[in-house]
Amino acid sequence: MELRQLEYIVTIADEQSIAKAAQKLFITQSALNQQLLKLERELGVPLFNRIKEGLVPTHAGEVYLDAARKMLLMKAETYRYIQDIADMKKGEISIAYTPEQGSLMFSHIYPIFHKMYPDITFRIVEARVKQAEQLLSAGKVNIALTSYASGGKKPQFDYTDIGAELLVFGVPKSDPLSKLAGEQSYIRFPKIDIHLLQDKPLIMLTKDTRFRNMLDSLFSEAGFKPRILFESINTNTVFNMVKSQVAPAFFPQSYVDPKAPVSYFSVGEELRWMRSIIIRRGSYISKAEKDFIELARDYVQSLPGGSKYDPES
């Protein structure tokens, strides 16, 4: 197997299209199609079913792709290891992080990292936590920024915890519930009885977020379903609606703004998560990647409300 050929077939599978894969690989569609046909003749079996919706791997194709992805991962890890041995401060770091807090963190630490490693480039994918974990499992990135609650670690990943975060409930100052918070609620986060929210219209994050999964479990344990005014994929949108006096909402503590016309509550210390950087279990991590993780840890722990909370305890 030629490594270039492996990359061709994996890209075709990912894109489900010869044309899209050729564009991504910067070769002609005809040349890529010839490479695929040549390989299928050598193997004596088709690797893809050609259907109206695109190219779908056959059983033989799935077997080939599984081996191809493992070999490409092995190549990437070997190169990173050799670069460390040679003390070469160049290469690429592929990373997935959320488009909001992950992006904010990266923008803060990248200038510091770039001074340390000016010749290292980043390949970035902005994705929600669940998708980031899928990208990492598939070998499409080497590092992912994630979060987990108690019992939420997955056995296929190695975790480096970078800081805990309280999940808070924000109420517009114009809402009667706001009076229960008292002064400086952005520091104290007084606990609110979740049953007070039973008939309260709320703004919520969408169900494809880990945050929403935690909230759904919370309401299920309380024995009722929340009244949802609307849902958003964007936490900034959710928080801005609270600031605009539209309705209460839940969001991570890192969004808290002491100057905003918002009162803040907790629903208990147990509603926290740990922000973490993960890699595939047992995979090699370069010195540059370790330094990046340390910068991420320093940044998160410098934020207001950082703690040593251990979700696994």
Short mmCIF file of N, CA, C and O in Angstrom, two decimals, residues 245-302:
data_model
loop_
_atom_site.label_atom_id
_atom_site.label_comp_id
_atom_site.label_asym_id
_atom_site.label_seq_id
_atom_site.Cartn_x
_atom_site.Cartn_y
_atom_site.Cartn_z
N GLN A 245 -33.16 40.93 28.71
CA GLN A 245 -34.36 40.82 29.54
C GLN A 245 -35.47 40.00 28.87
O GLN A 245 -36.65 40.20 29.14
N VAL A 246 -35.09 39.06 28.01
CA VAL A 246 -36.09 38.24 27.31
C VAL A 246 -36.59 37.11 28.21
O VAL A 246 -37.81 36.94 28.38
N ALA A 247 -35.67 36.34 28.76
CA ALA A 247 -36.06 35.18 29.58
C ALA A 247 -34.83 34.63 30.29
O ALA A 247 -33.69 34.90 29.88
N PRO A 248 -35.01 33.84 31.35
CA PRO A 248 -33.88 33.20 32.03
C PRO A 248 -33.27 32.09 31.17
O PRO A 248 -33.92 31.57 30.25
N ALA A 249 -32.05 31.69 31.54
CA ALA A 249 -31.38 30.62 30.81
C ALA A 249 -30.23 30.08 31.64
O ALA A 249 -29.74 30.73 32.58
N PHE A 250 -29.77 28.89 31.28
CA PHE A 250 -28.58 28.30 31.87
C PHE A 250 -27.40 28.51 30.93
O PHE A 250 -27.55 28.46 29.70
N PHE A 251 -26.19 28.68 31.50
CA PHE A 251 -24.98 28.82 30.70
C PHE A 251 -23.77 28.57 31.60
O PHE A 251 -23.87 28.63 32.83
N PRO A 252 -22.59 28.30 31.02
CA PRO A 252 -21.39 28.09 31.83
C PRO A 252 -20.96 29.38 32.54
O PRO A 252 -21.21 30.49 32.06
N GLN A 253 -20.26 29.22 33.64
CA GLN A 253 -19.85 30.36 34.46
C GLN A 253 -18.94 31.32 33.70
O GLN A 253 -18.90 32.51 34.00
N SER A 254 -18.20 30.83 32.71
CA SER A 254 -17.29 31.70 31.96
C SER A 254 -18.01 32.79 31.19
O SER A 254 -17.38 33.75 30.73
N TYR A 255 -19.33 32.69 31.05
CA TYR A 255 -20.10 33.73 30.36
C TYR A 255 -20.59 34.83 31.32
O TYR A 255 -21.13 35.84 30.87
N VAL A 256 -20.41 34.63 32.59
CA VAL A 256 -20.92 35.59 33.57
C VAL A 256 -20.29 36.97 33.38
O VAL A 256 -19.07 37.09 33.26
N ASP A 257 -21.13 37.98 33.36
CA ASP A 257 -20.69 39.37 33.22
C ASP A 257 -21.22 40.16 34.43
O ASP A 257 -22.42 40.40 34.53
N PRO A 258 -20.34 40.57 35.34
CA PRO A 258 -20.80 41.29 36.54
C PRO A 258 -21.54 42.59 36.24
O PRO A 258 -22.36 43.05 37.04
N LYS A 259 -21.27 43.19 35.06
CA LYS A 259 -21.89 44.46 34.72
C LYS A 259 -23.25 44.30 34.02
O LYS A 259 -23.97 45.28 33.82
N ALA A 260 -23.59 43.08 33.64
CA ALA A 260 -24.84 42.86 32.92
C ALA A 260 -26.03 42.93 33.88
O ALA A 260 -25.90 42.60 35.07
N PRO A 261 -27.21 43.33 33.40
CA PRO A 261 -28.42 43.38 34.25
C PRO A 261 -29.00 41.99 34.44
O PRO A 261 -30.13 41.68 34.02
N VAL A 262 -28.20 41.13 35.07
CA VAL A 262 -28.55 39.72 35.24
C VAL A 262 -28.23 39.30 36.67
O VAL A 262 -27.21 39.70 37.23
N SER A 263 -29.10 38.50 37.25
CA SER A 263 -28.83 37.87 38.55
C SER A 263 -28.46 36.41 38.30
O SER A 263 -29.04 35.75 37.42
N TYR A 264 -27.52 35.92 39.09
CA TYR A 264 -26.96 34.59 38.84
C TYR A 264 -27.23 33.65 40.01
O TYR A 264 -27.11 34.04 41.18
N PHE A 265 -27.57 32.42 39.65
CA PHE A 265 -27.83 31.38 40.65
C PHE A 265 -27.06 30.11 40.28
O PHE A 265 -26.62 29.94 39.13
N SER A 266 -26.93 29.24 41.24
CA SER A 266 -26.53 27.86 40.96
C SER A 266 -27.73 26.97 41.28
O SER A 266 -28.67 27.40 41.94
N VAL A 267 -27.68 25.75 40.81
CA VAL A 267 -28.70 24.77 41.21
C VAL A 267 -28.04 23.66 42.01
O VAL A 267 -28.55 22.54 42.08
N GLY A 268 -26.88 24.00 42.56
CA GLY A 268 -26.14 23.04 43.37
C GLY A 268 -24.73 22.86 42.86
O GLY A 268 -24.48 22.97 41.65
N GLU A 269 -23.79 22.61 43.76
CA GLU A 269 -22.39 22.44 43.38
C GLU A 269 -22.18 21.25 42.46
O GLU A 269 -21.20 21.17 41.73
N GLU A 270 -23.12 20.31 42.48
CA GLU A 270 -22.95 19.11 41.64
C GLU A 270 -23.10 19.41 40.16
O GLU A 270 -22.66 18.63 39.31
N LEU A 271 -23.72 20.54 39.81
CA LEU A 271 -23.90 20.86 38.39
C LEU A 271 -22.66 21.62 37.90
O LEU A 271 -22.66 22.83 37.74
N ARG A 272 -21.61 20.88 37.72
CA ARG A 272 -20.35 21.39 37.19
C ARG A 272 -19.86 20.44 36.11
O ARG A 272 -20.29 19.30 36.02
N TRP A 273 -18.91 20.93 35.32
CA TRP A 273 -18.20 20.05 34.42
C TRP A 273 -16.73 20.39 34.44
O TRP A 273 -16.33 21.44 34.93
N MET A 274 -15.93 19.46 33.97
CA MET A 274 -14.49 19.68 33.88
C MET A 274 -14.13 19.92 32.42
O MET A 274 -14.46 19.11 31.54
N ARG A 275 -13.49 21.05 32.17
CA ARG A 275 -12.96 21.30 30.83
C ARG A 275 -11.65 20.52 30.69
O ARG A 275 -10.82 20.51 31.60
N SER A 276 -11.48 19.87 29.57
CA SER A 276 -10.36 18.95 29.42
C SER A 276 -9.87 18.93 27.98
O SER A 276 -10.61 19.26 27.05
N ILE A 277 -8.61 18.56 27.82
CA ILE A 277 -8.05 18.31 26.49
C ILE A 277 -7.82 16.81 26.38
O ILE A 277 -7.25 16.20 27.30
N ILE A 278 -8.27 16.23 25.29
CA ILE A 278 -8.18 14.78 25.14
C ILE A 278 -7.42 14.39 23.88
O ILE A 278 -7.37 15.14 22.90
N ILE A 279 -6.80 13.22 23.95
CA ILE A 279 -6.15 12.60 22.81
C ILE A 279 -6.63 11.15 22.74
O ILE A 279 -7.25 10.65 23.68
N ARG A 280 -6.38 10.47 21.63
CA ARG A 280 -6.71 9.06 21.55
C ARG A 280 -5.84 8.29 22.55
O ARG A 280 -4.64 8.58 22.68
N ARG A 281 -6.44 7.37 23.27
CA ARG A 281 -5.73 6.67 24.33
C ARG A 281 -4.45 6.02 23.80
O ARG A 281 -4.46 5.30 22.79
N GLY A 282 -3.34 6.31 24.47
CA GLY A 282 -2.07 5.71 24.13
C GLY A 282 -1.33 6.36 22.98
O GLY A 282 -0.20 5.95 22.67
N SER A 283 -1.92 7.36 22.33
CA SER A 283 -1.25 7.98 21.19
C SER A 283 -0.12 8.90 21.66
O SER A 283 -0.14 9.39 22.79
N TYR A 284 0.84 9.11 20.78
CA TYR A 284 2.00 9.93 21.13
C TYR A 284 1.63 11.41 21.08
O TYR A 284 0.91 11.85 20.19
N ILE A 285 2.14 12.16 22.05
CA ILE A 285 1.89 13.59 22.07
C ILE A 285 3.24 14.30 22.11
O ILE A 285 4.12 13.98 22.92
N SER A 286 3.43 15.23 21.20
CA SER A 286 4.72 15.89 21.05
C SER A 286 4.96 16.92 22.15
O SER A 286 4.04 17.31 22.88
N LYS A 287 6.20 17.38 22.25
CA LYS A 287 6.52 18.41 23.24
C LYS A 287 5.74 19.69 22.96
O LYS A 287 5.26 20.36 23.89
N ALA A 288 5.61 20.05 21.68
CA ALA A 288 4.86 21.25 21.33
C ALA A 288 3.40 21.13 21.76
O ALA A 288 2.80 22.08 22.27
N GLU A 289 2.81 19.94 21.56
CA GLU A 289 1.43 19.71 21.98
C GLU A 289 1.30 19.78 23.50
O GLU A 289 0.33 20.32 24.03
N LYS A 290 2.30 19.24 24.21
CA LYS A 290 2.27 19.32 25.68
C LYS A 290 2.34 20.78 26.13
O LYS A 290 1.64 21.18 27.08
N ASP A 291 3.18 21.57 25.48
CA ASP A 291 3.28 22.99 25.84
C ASP A 291 1.98 23.73 25.54
O ASP A 291 1.56 24.60 26.31
N PHE A 292 1.32 23.36 24.45
CA PHE A 292 0.03 23.97 24.12
C PHE A 292 -0.99 23.64 25.21
O PHE A 292 -1.76 24.51 25.65
N ILE A 293 -1.00 22.40 25.66
CA ILE A 293 -1.95 21.98 26.70
C ILE A 293 -1.69 22.75 28.00
O ILE A 293 -2.62 23.17 28.69
N GLU A 294 -0.42 22.95 28.34
CA GLU A 294 -0.09 23.71 29.55
C GLU A 294 -0.57 25.16 29.44
O GLU A 294 -1.07 25.74 30.41
N LEU A 295 -0.42 25.75 28.27
CA LEU A 295 -0.92 27.11 28.06
C LEU A 295 -2.44 27.16 28.21
O LEU A 295 -2.99 28.11 28.79
N ALA A 296 -3.12 26.13 27.69
CA ALA A 296 -4.57 26.06 27.83
C ALA A 296 -4.98 25.93 29.29
O ALA A 296 -5.93 26.58 29.74
N ARG A 297 -4.27 25.11 30.04
CA ARG A 297 -4.57 24.94 31.46
C ARG A 297 -4.38 26.26 32.22
O ARG A 297 -5.22 26.66 33.02
N ASP A 298 -3.27 26.96 31.93
CA ASP A 298 -3.01 28.23 32.59
C ASP A 298 -4.10 29.25 32.29
O ASP A 298 -4.53 30.00 33.18
N TYR A 299 -4.56 29.27 31.04
CA TYR A 299 -5.60 30.23 30.65
C TYR A 299 -6.91 29.94 31.38
O TYR A 299 -7.51 30.84 31.97
N VAL A 300 -7.35 28.70 31.35
CA VAL A 300 -8.64 28.35 31.96
C VAL A 300 -8.61 28.57 33.46
O VAL A 300 -9.56 29.09 34.05
N GLN A 301 -7.50 28.22 34.12
CA GLN A 301 -7.44 28.38 35.56
C GLN A 301 -7.28 29.82 35.99
O GLN A 301 -7.46 30.15 37.17
N SER A 302 -6.96 30.70 35.04
CA SER A 302 -6.88 32.13 35.36
C SER A 302 -8.24 32.81 35.28
O SER A 302 -8.39 33.96 35.72
#
